[in-house]
Short mmCIF file of C-alpha atoms in Angstrom, two decimals:
data_model
loop_
_atom_site.label_atom_id
_atom_site.label_comp_id
_atom_site.label_asym_id
_atom_site.label_seq_id
_atom_site.Cartn_x
_atom_site.Cartn_y
_atom_site.Cartn_z
CA MET A 1 -9.65 -8.31 -13.77
CA ASP A 2 -8.83 -11.65 -13.16
CA PHE A 3 -5.72 -12.16 -11.05
CA CYS A 4 -5.14 -15.72 -11.56
CA LYS A 5 -4.51 -16.87 -14.89
CA THR A 6 -3.06 -20.23 -17.22
CA LYS A 7 -0.18 -20.90 -18.76
CA LYS A 8 -2.45 -20.18 -22.19
CA SER A 9 -3.15 -16.71 -20.61
CA PRO A 10 -2.94 -14.14 -23.76
CA ALA A 11 -1.69 -11.55 -20.63
CA ARG A 12 1.37 -14.15 -19.65
CA LEU A 13 2.30 -13.81 -23.78
CA TRP A 14 1.94 -9.73 -23.49
CA THR A 15 4.06 -10.04 -20.74
CA LEU A 16 6.43 -11.72 -22.54
CA VAL A 17 6.56 -9.55 -25.35
CA VAL A 18 7.28 -6.36 -23.73
CA GLY A 19 9.37 -7.73 -21.14
CA ALA A 20 12.36 -6.56 -22.61
CA LEU A 21 11.04 -2.95 -22.71
CA LEU A 22 10.16 -3.09 -19.05
CA LEU A 23 12.99 -5.15 -17.88
CA GLY A 24 15.79 -4.13 -19.87
CA GLY A 25 16.27 -7.07 -21.74
CA GLY A 26 15.04 -9.13 -18.80
CA GLY A 27 11.82 -11.27 -19.06
CA ALA A 28 9.45 -12.14 -16.45
CA ALA A 29 6.82 -14.73 -16.42
CA LEU A 30 3.51 -14.58 -14.88
CA LEU A 31 2.61 -17.04 -12.74
CA SER A 32 0.63 -20.27 -14.39
CA SER A 33 -2.03 -20.60 -11.93
CA CYS A 34 -3.71 -19.44 -9.15
CA ASP A 35 -2.48 -22.44 -6.37
CA GLU A 36 1.63 -21.15 -7.66
CA MET A 37 0.60 -17.89 -6.68
CA ARG A 38 -0.86 -18.72 -3.39
CA ALA A 39 2.23 -20.82 -2.86
CA LEU A 40 4.59 -18.22 -3.65
CA MET A 41 2.01 -15.60 -1.43
CA GLY A 42 2.33 -18.02 1.19
CA GLU A 43 -1.41 -18.41 1.41
CA SER A 44 -3.87 -21.14 1.02
CA ASP A 45 -7.88 -21.60 0.55
CA GLU A 46 -7.82 -22.84 4.58
CA LYS A 47 -9.77 -19.87 6.43
CA PRO A 48 -7.45 -17.95 8.89
CA SER A 49 -7.44 -19.60 12.43
CA THR A 50 -9.61 -17.45 15.46
CA ASP A 51 -7.37 -18.94 17.56
CA SER A 52 -6.07 -15.94 19.74
CA ASN A 53 -2.68 -16.99 20.24
CA SER A 54 -2.20 -16.54 16.59
CA GLN A 55 -3.41 -13.34 16.32
CA GLN A 56 -0.57 -11.16 16.15
CA SER A 57 -1.40 -7.57 17.33
CA LYS A 58 -0.73 -4.84 14.60
CA PRO A 59 1.28 -2.12 16.01
CA THR A 60 -0.01 1.72 15.68
CA THR A 61 2.79 3.24 17.96
CA ILE A 62 6.73 3.16 17.55
CA THR A 63 7.07 1.60 20.77
CA GLN A 64 4.96 -1.43 19.72
CA VAL A 65 6.78 -1.43 16.70
CA ASN A 66 10.11 -1.24 18.55
CA ASP A 67 9.23 -4.09 20.98
CA ALA A 68 7.49 -6.51 17.69
CA LEU A 69 11.23 -5.81 15.87
CA LYS A 70 12.33 -7.02 19.43
CA ALA A 71 10.60 -9.72 20.39
CA GLY A 72 10.39 -11.52 16.19
CA GLY A 73 13.10 -13.26 14.85
CA GLU A 74 14.31 -13.25 11.56
CA PRO A 75 12.47 -12.12 9.06
CA VAL A 76 10.21 -9.84 11.36
CA LYS A 77 6.68 -10.35 10.13
CA LEU A 78 5.44 -6.48 10.49
CA VAL A 79 1.77 -5.99 10.21
CA ILE A 80 1.19 -2.22 10.58
CA GLY A 81 -2.40 -1.12 12.12
CA ALA A 82 -4.72 1.70 10.79
CA GLY A 83 -3.92 4.45 12.21
CA PRO A 84 -0.24 4.60 13.19
CA THR A 85 0.74 7.67 15.28
CA PHE A 86 4.55 7.30 13.68
CA THR A 87 5.91 8.67 10.38
CA TRP A 88 7.51 6.64 7.40
CA GLU A 89 10.28 8.07 8.12
CA GLU A 90 10.10 6.84 11.71
CA LEU A 91 9.07 3.73 10.78
CA LEU A 92 12.52 2.89 9.21
CA ASP A 93 14.66 4.27 11.77
CA ALA A 94 13.19 2.20 14.04
CA ILE A 95 13.58 -0.79 11.92
CA LYS A 96 17.60 0.02 10.91
CA ALA A 97 18.65 0.45 14.71
CA LYS A 98 16.86 -3.15 15.54
CA ALA A 99 18.71 -4.02 12.03
CA LYS A 100 16.86 -6.92 11.34
CA THR A 101 15.02 -8.33 8.34
CA VAL A 102 11.47 -7.69 7.94
CA ALA A 103 8.61 -8.61 6.19
CA LEU A 104 6.43 -5.44 6.41
CA ASP A 105 3.07 -5.06 5.48
CA ILE A 106 1.93 -1.44 5.75
CA SER A 107 -1.61 -2.07 3.31
CA ALA A 108 -3.96 -0.57 6.36
CA THR A 109 -2.02 2.75 6.46
CA THR A 110 -1.41 5.88 4.22
CA LEU A 111 1.98 5.89 5.72
CA ALA A 112 4.46 7.13 2.46
CA VAL A 113 1.55 8.09 0.52
CA ASP A 114 0.65 11.16 -0.32
CA ASP A 115 -2.77 11.82 -2.35
CA GLY A 116 -3.18 8.46 -3.66
CA VAL A 117 0.39 8.24 -4.86
CA PHE A 118 3.10 5.62 -3.04
CA ASP A 119 6.47 7.29 -2.83
CA PRO A 120 8.80 5.72 -0.50
CA ARG A 121 11.43 8.45 -0.63
CA TYR A 122 11.66 10.61 2.22
CA SER A 123 13.17 14.30 2.89
CA GLY A 124 15.45 13.71 5.50
CA GLY A 125 18.68 13.71 3.27
CA THR A 126 20.59 10.88 1.20
CA THR A 127 21.49 8.77 4.43
CA PRO A 128 19.21 5.26 3.87
CA LEU A 129 17.06 4.81 7.09
CA GLY A 130 15.57 0.73 7.32
CA GLU A 131 14.92 0.06 3.59
CA SER A 132 17.59 -2.27 2.76
CA PHE A 133 16.65 -4.68 5.68
CA ILE A 134 12.65 -4.77 4.34
CA THR A 135 12.58 -7.92 2.08
CA LYS A 136 9.09 -7.86 1.75
CA LEU A 137 6.52 -5.08 1.06
CA THR A 138 2.88 -4.90 0.85
CA LEU A 139 2.30 -1.49 -0.01
CA PRO A 140 -1.28 0.87 1.27
CA ASN A 141 -4.37 0.07 0.21
CA GLU A 142 -4.67 3.91 -0.12
CA ALA A 143 -2.47 3.86 -2.84
CA THR A 144 -4.10 4.24 -6.39
CA GLU A 145 -0.09 5.10 -8.47
CA ILE A 146 3.34 4.31 -7.51
CA ALA A 147 5.51 7.88 -8.34
CA GLY A 148 8.14 7.29 -11.25
CA GLY A 149 11.98 7.59 -10.80
CA THR A 150 14.98 8.42 -12.48
CA SER A 151 18.57 6.68 -12.46
CA ASP A 152 19.74 9.96 -10.26
CA ASN A 153 16.64 9.59 -7.67
CA ARG A 154 15.36 6.10 -8.00
CA THR A 155 11.77 5.56 -6.07
CA PHE A 156 13.16 2.36 -4.70
CA ALA A 157 16.48 3.54 -3.47
CA GLY A 158 17.64 2.12 -0.76
CA PHE A 159 15.52 -1.21 -1.01
CA THR A 160 18.30 -3.22 -1.69
CA GLY A 161 17.13 -6.19 0.07
CA LEU A 162 13.56 -6.10 -1.27
CA VAL A 163 12.41 -10.02 -2.71
CA GLU A 164 8.87 -9.36 -3.09
CA VAL A 165 6.36 -6.84 -3.51
CA SER A 166 2.19 -6.23 -3.72
CA ALA A 167 -0.81 -4.01 -4.26
CA ASP A 168 -4.16 -4.50 -4.04
CA LYS A 169 -5.17 -1.04 -4.94
CA VAL A 170 -2.32 0.06 -7.57
CA ALA A 171 -3.70 1.19 -10.93
CA THR A 172 -0.61 3.04 -12.26
CA ILE A 173 3.08 2.04 -12.39
CA ASN A 174 4.95 5.02 -13.31
CA SER A 175 8.26 4.91 -15.35
CA SER A 176 11.39 3.52 -13.31
CA ALA A 177 9.42 3.27 -10.43
CA PHE A 178 11.50 -0.02 -9.46
CA ARG A 179 14.64 0.79 -11.93
CA GLY A 180 17.66 -0.53 -10.17
CA THR A 181 15.96 -2.66 -7.66
CA GLY A 182 18.57 -5.97 -8.32
CA LYS A 183 17.11 -8.32 -6.11
CA LEU A 184 13.33 -8.51 -6.64
CA GLU A 185 12.18 -11.29 -7.35
CA LYS A 186 8.61 -11.43 -7.49
CA ALA A 187 6.03 -8.57 -8.20
CA TYR A 188 2.52 -8.56 -7.26
CA PHE A 189 -0.14 -6.18 -8.66
CA ARG A 190 -4.15 -7.07 -8.48
CA ALA A 191 -5.19 -3.99 -10.00
CA VAL A 192 -2.75 -2.26 -12.24
CA GLU A 193 -3.94 -0.36 -15.42
CA SER A 194 -0.64 0.99 -16.60
CA ILE A 195 2.77 0.64 -16.17
CA GLY A 196 5.32 3.33 -17.31
CA MET A 197 8.57 2.75 -19.67
CA GLN A 198 11.61 0.98 -18.13
CA ALA A 199 9.34 0.36 -14.43
CA PHE A 200 11.34 -2.61 -13.59
CA GLN A 201 14.88 -1.98 -16.13
CA ASP A 202 17.84 -3.12 -13.98
CA CYS A 203 15.73 -5.99 -12.16
CA PRO A 204 18.03 -8.71 -12.72
CA ALA A 205 16.09 -11.32 -10.34
CA LEU A 206 12.47 -10.49 -11.43
CA ALA A 207 11.18 -13.95 -12.47
CA HIS A 208 7.50 -13.56 -11.55
CA LEU A 209 5.38 -10.06 -12.77
CA TYR A 210 1.68 -11.10 -11.68
CA LEU A 211 -0.74 -8.60 -13.90
CA PRO A 212 -4.14 -8.94 -14.48
CA GLU A 213 -5.79 -10.52 -17.46
CA GLU A 214 -6.51 -7.19 -19.53
CA SER A 215 -3.11 -6.20 -20.52
CA PRO A 216 -1.93 -3.22 -18.78
CA GLU A 217 -1.32 0.08 -21.01
CA LEU A 218 1.80 0.83 -21.62
CA ILE A 219 2.44 4.57 -20.56
CA GLY A 220 5.74 6.97 -21.75
CA VAL A 221 5.99 5.45 -25.33
#
């Protein structure tokens, strides 16, 4: 599957056609080129620097997370290393305590993943933790599916500040997964094969929905 497309890509037309079904009346346009995609994601063709000063540590303990949140300017670019010793709830709690906006990359972890399904909801009650401070989220590579939601139990409830989401391995986005994520502007899913109805309903800010060349299957029709 080719993640990069041109304006003439059939997948672009497919996205616009099903936009009303997925977005509740909105229309997300696919990005027009690889260059545009890289620019929006802050990527380039340059190889990463090997300068030790440019390599930020990746926290694996809650103490390291707190130190990174305390030291970083907003938004804090927080990349969690593999094998963290804390839970998803503890991470959200730490973010809430520091009350700083965060660009969060948990791609190397299994945080909020159960049997391949990413579900950011927690069992600690209805009081939001630090979700509202997360503006950018990179999902775990261990996640092949995003849990579905309902109007009463939305998958991304509490993520009121989320502007951008991306995932490399997610193949299925279930129905109403991002329903009501009002500030979401960009969604990048390189490997998605199926999308549930109303997965992006009530996402009025969504302008860029980037999907593989092969049109994903609509599920729950």
